[in-house]
Coordinates of C-alpha atoms and ligand atoms in Angstrom, one line a residue:
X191 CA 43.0 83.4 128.7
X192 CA 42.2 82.1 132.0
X193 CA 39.3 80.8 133.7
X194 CA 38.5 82.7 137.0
X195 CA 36.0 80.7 139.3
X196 CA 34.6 82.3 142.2
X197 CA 35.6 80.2 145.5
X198 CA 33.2 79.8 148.2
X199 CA 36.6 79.3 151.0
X200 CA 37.6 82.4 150.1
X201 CA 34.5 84.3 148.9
X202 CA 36.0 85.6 146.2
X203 CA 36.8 84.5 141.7
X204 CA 40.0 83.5 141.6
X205 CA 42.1 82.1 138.4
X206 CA 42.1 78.7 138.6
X207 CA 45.6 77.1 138.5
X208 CA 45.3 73.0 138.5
X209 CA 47.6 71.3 141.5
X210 CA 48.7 69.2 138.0
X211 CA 49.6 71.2 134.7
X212 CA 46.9 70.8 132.0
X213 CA 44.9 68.2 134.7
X214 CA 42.0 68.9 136.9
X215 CA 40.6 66.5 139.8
X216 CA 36.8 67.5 140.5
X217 CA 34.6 65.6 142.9
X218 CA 31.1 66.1 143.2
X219 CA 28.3 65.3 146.0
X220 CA 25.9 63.3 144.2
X221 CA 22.6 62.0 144.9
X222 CA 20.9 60.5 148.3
X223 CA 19.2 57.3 146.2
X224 CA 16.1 57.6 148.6
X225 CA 13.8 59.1 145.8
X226 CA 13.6 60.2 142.4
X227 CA 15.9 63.3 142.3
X228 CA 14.0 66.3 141.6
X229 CA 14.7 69.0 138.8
X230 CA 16.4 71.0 141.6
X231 CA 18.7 68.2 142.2
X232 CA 19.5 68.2 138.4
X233 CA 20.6 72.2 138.3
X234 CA 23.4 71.0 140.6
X235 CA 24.5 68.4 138.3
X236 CA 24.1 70.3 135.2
X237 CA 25.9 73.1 136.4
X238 CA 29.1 71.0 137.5
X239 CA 28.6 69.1 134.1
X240 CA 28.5 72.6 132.6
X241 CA 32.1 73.6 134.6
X242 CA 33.7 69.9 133.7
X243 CA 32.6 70.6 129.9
X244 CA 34.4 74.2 130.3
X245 CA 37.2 72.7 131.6
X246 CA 37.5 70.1 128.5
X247 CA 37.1 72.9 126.1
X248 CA 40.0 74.6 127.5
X249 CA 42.1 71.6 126.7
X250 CA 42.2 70.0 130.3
X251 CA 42.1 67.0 131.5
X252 CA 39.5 66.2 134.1
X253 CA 39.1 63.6 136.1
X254 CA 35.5 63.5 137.7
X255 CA 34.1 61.4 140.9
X256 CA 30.3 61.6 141.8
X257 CA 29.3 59.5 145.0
X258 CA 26.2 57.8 145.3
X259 CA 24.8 57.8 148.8
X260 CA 23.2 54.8 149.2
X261 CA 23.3 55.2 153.3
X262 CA 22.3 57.9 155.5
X263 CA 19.2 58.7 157.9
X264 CA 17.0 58.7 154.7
X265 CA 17.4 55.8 152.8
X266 CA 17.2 53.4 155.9
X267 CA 13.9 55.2 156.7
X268 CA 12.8 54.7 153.2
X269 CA 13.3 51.1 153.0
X270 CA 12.4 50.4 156.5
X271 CA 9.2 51.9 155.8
X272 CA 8.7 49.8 152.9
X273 CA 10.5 46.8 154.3
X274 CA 13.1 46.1 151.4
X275 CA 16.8 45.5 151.9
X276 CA 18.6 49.2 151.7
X277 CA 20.2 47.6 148.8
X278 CA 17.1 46.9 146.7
X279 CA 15.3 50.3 147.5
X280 CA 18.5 52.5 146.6
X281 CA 19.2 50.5 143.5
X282 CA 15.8 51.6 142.3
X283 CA 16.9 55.1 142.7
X284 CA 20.2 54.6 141.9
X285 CA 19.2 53.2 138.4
X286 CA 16.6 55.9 137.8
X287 CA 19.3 58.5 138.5
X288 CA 21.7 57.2 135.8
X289 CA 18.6 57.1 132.6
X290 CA 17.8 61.0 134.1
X291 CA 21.4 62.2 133.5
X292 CA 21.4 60.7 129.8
X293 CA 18.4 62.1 129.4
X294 CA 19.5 65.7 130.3
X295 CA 23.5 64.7 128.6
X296 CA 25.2 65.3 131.6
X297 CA 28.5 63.6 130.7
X298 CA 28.9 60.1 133.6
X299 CA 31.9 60.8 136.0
X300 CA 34.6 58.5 135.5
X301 CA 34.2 57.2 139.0
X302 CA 30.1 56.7 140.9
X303 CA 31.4 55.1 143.8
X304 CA 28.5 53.9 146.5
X305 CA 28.9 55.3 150.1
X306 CA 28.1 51.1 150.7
X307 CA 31.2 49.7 149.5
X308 CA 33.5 52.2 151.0
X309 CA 33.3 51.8 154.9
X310 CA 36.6 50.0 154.8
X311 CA 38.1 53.7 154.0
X312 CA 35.8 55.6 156.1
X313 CA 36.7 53.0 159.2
X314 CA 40.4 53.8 158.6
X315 CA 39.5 58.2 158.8
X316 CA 37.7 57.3 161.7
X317 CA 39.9 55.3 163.4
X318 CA 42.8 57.8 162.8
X319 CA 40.7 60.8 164.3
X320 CA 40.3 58.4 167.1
X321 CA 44.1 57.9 167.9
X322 CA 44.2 61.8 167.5
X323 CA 42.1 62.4 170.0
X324 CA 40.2 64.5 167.4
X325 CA 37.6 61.8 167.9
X326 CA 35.6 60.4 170.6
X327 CA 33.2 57.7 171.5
X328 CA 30.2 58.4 173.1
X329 CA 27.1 56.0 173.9
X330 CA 25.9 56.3 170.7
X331 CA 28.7 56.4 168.3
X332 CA 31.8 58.5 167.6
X333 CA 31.9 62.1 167.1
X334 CA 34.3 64.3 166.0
X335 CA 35.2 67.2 168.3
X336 CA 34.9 70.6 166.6
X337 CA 37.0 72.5 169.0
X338 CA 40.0 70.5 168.2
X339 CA 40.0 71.2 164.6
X340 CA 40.9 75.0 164.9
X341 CA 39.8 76.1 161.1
X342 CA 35.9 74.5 161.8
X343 CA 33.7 77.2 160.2
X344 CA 36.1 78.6 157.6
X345 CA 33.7 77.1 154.3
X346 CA 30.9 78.2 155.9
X347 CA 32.0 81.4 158.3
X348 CA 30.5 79.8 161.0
X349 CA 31.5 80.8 164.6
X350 CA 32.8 79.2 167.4
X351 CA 32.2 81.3 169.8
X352 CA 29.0 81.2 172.0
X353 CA 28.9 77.5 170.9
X354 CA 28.8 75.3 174.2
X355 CA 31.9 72.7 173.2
X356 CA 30.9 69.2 173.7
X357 CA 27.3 69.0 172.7
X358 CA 26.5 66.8 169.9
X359 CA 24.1 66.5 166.7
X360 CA 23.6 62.9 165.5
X361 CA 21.6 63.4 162.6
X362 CA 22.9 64.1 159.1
X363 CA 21.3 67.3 158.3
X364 CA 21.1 70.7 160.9
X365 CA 21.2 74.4 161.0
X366 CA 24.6 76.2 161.4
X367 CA 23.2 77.7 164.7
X368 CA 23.1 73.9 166.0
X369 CA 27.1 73.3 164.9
X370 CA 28.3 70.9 167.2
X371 CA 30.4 68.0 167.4
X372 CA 29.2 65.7 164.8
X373 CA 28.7 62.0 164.1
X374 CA 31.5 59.9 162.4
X375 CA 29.9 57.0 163.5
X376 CA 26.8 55.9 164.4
X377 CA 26.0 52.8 166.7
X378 CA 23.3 50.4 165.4
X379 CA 19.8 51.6 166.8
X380 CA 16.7 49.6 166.6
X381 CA 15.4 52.5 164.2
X382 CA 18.6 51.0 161.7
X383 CA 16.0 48.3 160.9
X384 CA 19.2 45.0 159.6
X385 CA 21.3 47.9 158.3
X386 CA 24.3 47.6 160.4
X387 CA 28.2 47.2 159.7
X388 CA 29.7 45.2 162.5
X389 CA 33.2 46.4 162.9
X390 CA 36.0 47.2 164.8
X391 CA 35.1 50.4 165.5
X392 CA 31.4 48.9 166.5
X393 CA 28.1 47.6 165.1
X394 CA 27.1 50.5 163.7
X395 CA 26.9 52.4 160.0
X396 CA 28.6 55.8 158.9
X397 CA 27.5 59.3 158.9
X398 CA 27.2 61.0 155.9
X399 CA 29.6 63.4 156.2
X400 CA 32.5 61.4 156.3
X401 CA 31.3 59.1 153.2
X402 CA 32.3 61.8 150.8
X403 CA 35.7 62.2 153.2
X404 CA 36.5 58.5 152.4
X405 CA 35.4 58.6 148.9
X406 CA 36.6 61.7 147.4
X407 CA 40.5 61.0 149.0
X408 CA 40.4 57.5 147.4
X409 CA 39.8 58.2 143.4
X410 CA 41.5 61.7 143.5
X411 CA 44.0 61.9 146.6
X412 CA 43.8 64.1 150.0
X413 CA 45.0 67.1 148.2
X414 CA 42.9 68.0 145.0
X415 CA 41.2 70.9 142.8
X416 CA 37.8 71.4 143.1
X417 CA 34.7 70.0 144.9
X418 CA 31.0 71.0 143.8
X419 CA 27.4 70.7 145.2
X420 CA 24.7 73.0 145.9
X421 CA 25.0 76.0 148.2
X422 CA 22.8 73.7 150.9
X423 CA 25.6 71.7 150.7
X424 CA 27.9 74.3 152.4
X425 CA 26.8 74.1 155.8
X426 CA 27.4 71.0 157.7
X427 CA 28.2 68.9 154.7
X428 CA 31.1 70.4 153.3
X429 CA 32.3 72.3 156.7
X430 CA 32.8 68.6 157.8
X431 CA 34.3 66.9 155.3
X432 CA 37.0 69.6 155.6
X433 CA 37.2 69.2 159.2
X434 CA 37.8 65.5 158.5
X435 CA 39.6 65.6 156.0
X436 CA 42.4 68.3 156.9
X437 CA 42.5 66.7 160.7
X438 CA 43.3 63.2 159.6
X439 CA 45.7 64.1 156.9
X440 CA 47.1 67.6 157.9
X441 CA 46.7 68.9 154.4
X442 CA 44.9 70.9 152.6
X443 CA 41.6 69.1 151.1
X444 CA 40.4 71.5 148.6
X445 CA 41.4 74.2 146.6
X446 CA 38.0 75.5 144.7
X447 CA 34.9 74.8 146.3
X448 CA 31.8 75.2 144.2
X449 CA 28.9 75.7 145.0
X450 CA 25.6 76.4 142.7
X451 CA 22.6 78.1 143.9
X452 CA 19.2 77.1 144.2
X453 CA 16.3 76.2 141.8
X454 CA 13.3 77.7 143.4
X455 CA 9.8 77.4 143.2
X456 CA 7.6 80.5 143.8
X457 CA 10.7 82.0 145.7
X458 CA 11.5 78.8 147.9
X459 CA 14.1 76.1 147.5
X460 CA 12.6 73.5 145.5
X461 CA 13.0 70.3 147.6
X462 CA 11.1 67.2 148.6
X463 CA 10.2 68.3 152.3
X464 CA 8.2 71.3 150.6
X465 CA 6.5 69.6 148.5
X466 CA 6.9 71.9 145.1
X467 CA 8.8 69.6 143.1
X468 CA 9.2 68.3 139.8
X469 CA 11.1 65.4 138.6
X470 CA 12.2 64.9 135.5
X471 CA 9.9 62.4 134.6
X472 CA 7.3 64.6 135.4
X473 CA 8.2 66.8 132.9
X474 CA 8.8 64.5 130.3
X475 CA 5.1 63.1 130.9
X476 CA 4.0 66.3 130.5
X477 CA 5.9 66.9 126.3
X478 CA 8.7 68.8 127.6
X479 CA 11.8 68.1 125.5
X480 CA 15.0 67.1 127.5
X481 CA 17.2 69.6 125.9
X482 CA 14.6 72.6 127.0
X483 CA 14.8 71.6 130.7
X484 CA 18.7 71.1 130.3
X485 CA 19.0 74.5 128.7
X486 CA 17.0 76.0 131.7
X487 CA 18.6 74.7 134.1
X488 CA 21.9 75.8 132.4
X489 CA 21.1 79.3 131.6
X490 CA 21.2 81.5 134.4
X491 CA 24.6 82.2 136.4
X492 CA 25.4 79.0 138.7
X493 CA 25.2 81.3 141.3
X494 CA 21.8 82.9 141.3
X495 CA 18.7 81.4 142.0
X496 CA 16.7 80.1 139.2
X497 CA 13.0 80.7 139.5
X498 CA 11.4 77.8 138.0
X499 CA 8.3 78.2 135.7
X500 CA 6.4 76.1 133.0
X501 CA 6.9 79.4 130.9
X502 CA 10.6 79.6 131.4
X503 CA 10.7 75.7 130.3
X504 CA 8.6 76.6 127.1
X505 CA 11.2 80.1 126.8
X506 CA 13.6 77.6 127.1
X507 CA 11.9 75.6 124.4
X508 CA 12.1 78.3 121.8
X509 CA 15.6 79.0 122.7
X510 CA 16.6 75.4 121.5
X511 CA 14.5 75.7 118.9
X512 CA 15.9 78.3 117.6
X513 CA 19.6 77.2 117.9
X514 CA 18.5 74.4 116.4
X515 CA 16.6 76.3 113.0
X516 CA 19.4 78.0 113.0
X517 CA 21.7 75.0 112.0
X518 CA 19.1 73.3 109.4
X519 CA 19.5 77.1 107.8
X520 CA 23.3 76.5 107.7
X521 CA 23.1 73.2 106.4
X522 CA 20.4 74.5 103.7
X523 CA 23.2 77.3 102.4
X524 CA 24.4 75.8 98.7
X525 CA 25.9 78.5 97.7
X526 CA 29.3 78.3 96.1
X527 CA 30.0 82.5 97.2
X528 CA 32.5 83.0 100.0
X529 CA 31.8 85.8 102.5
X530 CA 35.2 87.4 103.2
X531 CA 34.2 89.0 106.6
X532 CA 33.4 85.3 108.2
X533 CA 36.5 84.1 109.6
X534 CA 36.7 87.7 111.5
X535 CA 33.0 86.9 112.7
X536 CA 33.6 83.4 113.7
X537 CA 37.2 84.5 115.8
X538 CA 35.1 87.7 117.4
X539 CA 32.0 85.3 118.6
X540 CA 34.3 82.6 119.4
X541 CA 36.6 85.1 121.9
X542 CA 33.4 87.0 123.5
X543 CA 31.6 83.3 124.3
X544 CA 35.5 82.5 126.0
X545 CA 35.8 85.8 127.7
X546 CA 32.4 85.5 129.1
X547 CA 32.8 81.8 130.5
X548 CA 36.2 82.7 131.3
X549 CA 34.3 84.8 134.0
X550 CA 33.5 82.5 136.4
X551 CA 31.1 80.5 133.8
X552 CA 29.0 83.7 132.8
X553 CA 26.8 81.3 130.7
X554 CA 24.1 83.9 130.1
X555 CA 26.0 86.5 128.4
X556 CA 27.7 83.8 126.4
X557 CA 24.2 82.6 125.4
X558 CA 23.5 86.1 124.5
X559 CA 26.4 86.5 121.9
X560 CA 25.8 83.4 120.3
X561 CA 22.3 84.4 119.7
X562 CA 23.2 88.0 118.7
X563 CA 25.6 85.8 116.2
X564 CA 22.8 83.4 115.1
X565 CA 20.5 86.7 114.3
X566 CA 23.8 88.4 111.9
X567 CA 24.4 85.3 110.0
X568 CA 20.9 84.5 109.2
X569 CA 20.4 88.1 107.9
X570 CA 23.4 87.0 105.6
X571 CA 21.8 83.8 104.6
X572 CA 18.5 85.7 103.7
X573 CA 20.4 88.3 102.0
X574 CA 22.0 85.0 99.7
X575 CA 25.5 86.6 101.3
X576 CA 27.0 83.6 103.0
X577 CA 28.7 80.7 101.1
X578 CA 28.6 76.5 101.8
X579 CA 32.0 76.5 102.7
X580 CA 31.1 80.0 105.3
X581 CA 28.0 77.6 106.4
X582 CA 30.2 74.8 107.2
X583 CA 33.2 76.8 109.3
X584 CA 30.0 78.1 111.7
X585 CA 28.7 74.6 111.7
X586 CA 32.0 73.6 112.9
X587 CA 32.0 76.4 115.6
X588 CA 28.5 75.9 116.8
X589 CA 29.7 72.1 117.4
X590 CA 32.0 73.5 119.6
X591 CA 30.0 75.6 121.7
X592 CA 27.8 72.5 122.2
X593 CA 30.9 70.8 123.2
X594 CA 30.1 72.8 126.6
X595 CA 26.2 73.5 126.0
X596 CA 24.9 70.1 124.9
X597 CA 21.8 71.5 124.2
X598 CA 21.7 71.6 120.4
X599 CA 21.0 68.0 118.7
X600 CA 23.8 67.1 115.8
X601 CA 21.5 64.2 115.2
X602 CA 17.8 64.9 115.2
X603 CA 18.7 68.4 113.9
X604 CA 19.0 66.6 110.1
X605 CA 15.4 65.5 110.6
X606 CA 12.1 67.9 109.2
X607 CA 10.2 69.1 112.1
X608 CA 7.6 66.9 111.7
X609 CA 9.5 63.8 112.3
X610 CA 10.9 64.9 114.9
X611 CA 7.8 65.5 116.2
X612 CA 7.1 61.9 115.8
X613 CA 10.0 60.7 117.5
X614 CA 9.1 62.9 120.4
X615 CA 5.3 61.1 120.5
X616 CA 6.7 57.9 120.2
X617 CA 9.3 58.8 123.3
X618 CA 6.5 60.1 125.5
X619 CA 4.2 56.9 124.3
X620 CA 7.3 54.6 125.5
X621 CA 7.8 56.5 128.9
X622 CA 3.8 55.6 129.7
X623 CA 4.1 52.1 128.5
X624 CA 1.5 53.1 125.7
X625 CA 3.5 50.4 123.5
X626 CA 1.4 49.6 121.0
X627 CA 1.3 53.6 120.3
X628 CA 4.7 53.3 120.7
X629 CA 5.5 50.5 117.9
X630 CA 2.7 52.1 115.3
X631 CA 4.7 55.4 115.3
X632 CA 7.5 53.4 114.7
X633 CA 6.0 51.6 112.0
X634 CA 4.9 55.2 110.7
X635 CA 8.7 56.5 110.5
X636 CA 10.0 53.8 109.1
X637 CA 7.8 53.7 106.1
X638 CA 9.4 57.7 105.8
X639 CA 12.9 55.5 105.8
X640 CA 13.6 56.4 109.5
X641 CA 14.5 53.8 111.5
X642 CA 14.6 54.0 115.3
X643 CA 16.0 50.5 117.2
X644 CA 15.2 50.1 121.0
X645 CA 17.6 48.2 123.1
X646 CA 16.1 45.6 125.3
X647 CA 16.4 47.4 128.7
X648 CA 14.5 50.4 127.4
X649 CA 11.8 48.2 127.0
X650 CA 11.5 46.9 131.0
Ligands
AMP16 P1 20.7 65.4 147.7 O1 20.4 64.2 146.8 O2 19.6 65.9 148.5 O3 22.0 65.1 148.5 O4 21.0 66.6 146.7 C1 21.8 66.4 145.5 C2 22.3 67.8 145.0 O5 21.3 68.6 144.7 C3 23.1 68.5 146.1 O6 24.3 69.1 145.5 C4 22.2 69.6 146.5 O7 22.8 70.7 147.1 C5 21.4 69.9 145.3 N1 20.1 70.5 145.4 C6 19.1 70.1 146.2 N2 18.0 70.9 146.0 C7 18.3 71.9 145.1 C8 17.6 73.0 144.5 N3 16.4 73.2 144.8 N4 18.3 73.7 143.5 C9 19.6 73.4 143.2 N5 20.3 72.4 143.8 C10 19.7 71.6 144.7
ZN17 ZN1 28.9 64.8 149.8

């Protein structure tokens, strides 16, 4: 069966074919390291983790970058403001991005490369749109020229026309209605605080856009599969790093582009300028388990906007919860019976949860069957109609689904509900530095023969 993803180029699901048999090359925009990302940051990354996971369950081979954006108009503002080296304030960030994707098991990208060690590659775009003449210099850095690259606005259906040619936007982020030529390059301004590249180009440091240019073409090549990032991302971001991109190489950049829609809050965009925002952390603080948020954030089509509640995350809760009963029951089964409609059961769940991802990643009717499946064989189990050997081939296909899901726990399933209860306090106790809490829960567990070891960096 193949996998049909819907394509935001050509507004329309399309099979996927890989440019490589049996490999795909997926980059993703990952986070601006000014702040701690917000829960709305994490549906974007959970929902590319959910495609990369899809991918690897149909027996491909992916190979995933994920930028870090350690330079831009916010970052230098934030450690201006603060008056810390860019380095030391987006290392913070950077480092409190990498323990909130454990946390939610959203699988590392082979390559995190920082937009900071890559203006060497973003120098040589620049200077080649410069030769061109796709490029100019103005008296405050260099811009590339929209009206030379005659396929700007075909990501984002923007139009050209009406547009006065030659005005330009310098900062980073703007409204399609201002599209205009845009900065490669920007010359050092007092505001830069010591951030400042001095090159041959110019003292100066890049835009944004043409970071993920310089990064994605390095790890995966100028031609490659799929790029991802949330629908905000569309318009300028991705619209200009295909104008880049495509002009300095005459290729094509991307195939698939992927975009996920919006976690909202009370029917707007959840985001750091508004205000309504949660981070993870918050959440955590407040008892909620990891796997609930990640199973929120997961279970609504990529491509409709998520309302976010504390309800749905307790909904959510349950849900895992009951996937999660669900496999103590299985591994409770002792019986030596074998049900002889099983491996029928097992192929029919296993084809409809396929079919339905199959469908450009229609996770919530594949949740839906897996539950409807969860409800039949526990009527067996009640019923004393379902064998150990039965118990063990679902086992085996529920490990598979969570291959993709990730939001059932192999581990901590084994473990009564009360300890796990425990090691949930302890966690939360850890989190808010409540450590002698903390080690007397620890204490507690192991005298029930559970033994939990911290490493020495969870305790900074
Ligand atoms: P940023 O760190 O601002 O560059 O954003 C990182 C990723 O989060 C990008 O792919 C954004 O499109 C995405 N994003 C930002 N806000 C939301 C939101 N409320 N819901 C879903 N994705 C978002
Ligand atoms: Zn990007």
């Amino acid at each position: 069966m193949s996998l049909k993803l819907y394509n935001t180029l050509t507004r329309k699901k399309e099979i996927f074919k890989p440019i490589e048999k049996g490999k795909v090359k997926i980059y993703s925009c990952g986070p601006t390291v000014w702040n701690y990302a917000h829960i709305g940051n994490f549906r974007a990354y959970v929902c590319s983790d959910v495609l990369k996971r899809y991918l690897k369950y149909k027996g491909f081979k992916v190979k995933h970058v994920m930028n870090i954006t350690d330079v831009d108009d916010k970052t230098i503002k934030g450690a201006n403001k603060e008056g810390i080296s860019l380095k030391g304030y987006t290392r913070r960030y950077e480092k409190a991005f990498f323990e909130d994707i454990e946390t939610l098991d959203i699988e590392k990208a082979d390559i995190f490369p920082r937009a900071t060690e890559h203006t060497k590659e973003m120098i040589a775009i620049i200077k080649n749109l410069l030769n061109n003449k796709i490029a100019y210099k103005s008296e405050d850095g260099i811009y590339f020229d929209i009206s030379k690259f005659k396929d700007y606005g075909k990501l984002s259906h923007t139009k050209l026309e009406g547009l006065e040619t030659g005005k330009r936007v310098k900062q980073d982020q703007y409204e399609k209605e201002q599209a205009r030529d845009f900065a490669l390059w920007k010359n050092y301004d007092k505001e830069d605080g010591n951030v400042v590249w001095k090159t041959e180009i110019g003292n100066g440091r890049p835009g944004w856009h043409i970071e993920c240019s310089a990064m994605s073409m390095k790890y995966l090549g100028k031609h490659f599969d799929i790029h991802a990032g949330g629908v905000d991302l569309v318009f300028p971001h991705h619209e200009n790093e295909i104008a880049q991109s495509e002009a300095s190489t005459n290729k094509k950049f991307v195939n698939y582009w992927f975009h996920n829609e919006h976690l909202l809050v009370d029917g707007h965009k959840m985001s750091k300028s508004l205000g309504n925002f949660y981070t993870l952390r918050d959440l955590l603080a407040k008892g909620y388990h990891p796997k609930a948020i990640r199973y929120l954030l997961l279970s609504a089509h990529y491509r409709v906007q998520l309302n976010f509640t504390e309800e749905a995350v307790k909904a959510a809760e349950n849900a895992v919860q009951r996937l999660n009963d669900f496999m103590i029951k299985l591994r409770e089964v002792k019986s030596k019976s074998k049900n002889k409609e099983i491996d029928k059961l097992i192929q029919k769940t296993k084809k409809q949860f396929e079919i339905a991802m199959d469908d450009d990643l229609n996770i919530s009717i594949a949740l839906s069957h897996i539950f409807d499946f969860a409800k039949e064989i526990n009527t067996l189990i009640m019923e004393n109609k379902l064998g150990k050997k039965d118990a063990e081939k679902i086992i085996e296909l529920m490990r598979d689904f969570n291959k993709v899901l990730a939001v059932i726990d192999f581990e901590e399933e084994k473990l009564s509900p009360e300890i796990r209860k425990l090691i949930d306090e302890r966690e939360k106790a850890r989190k808010e530095k409540d450590f002698e809490k903390a080690d007397k829960i620890r204490e507690d567990l192991k005298k029930k023969g559970i033994i939990l070891e911290d490493t020495k960096e969870e305790r900074l």
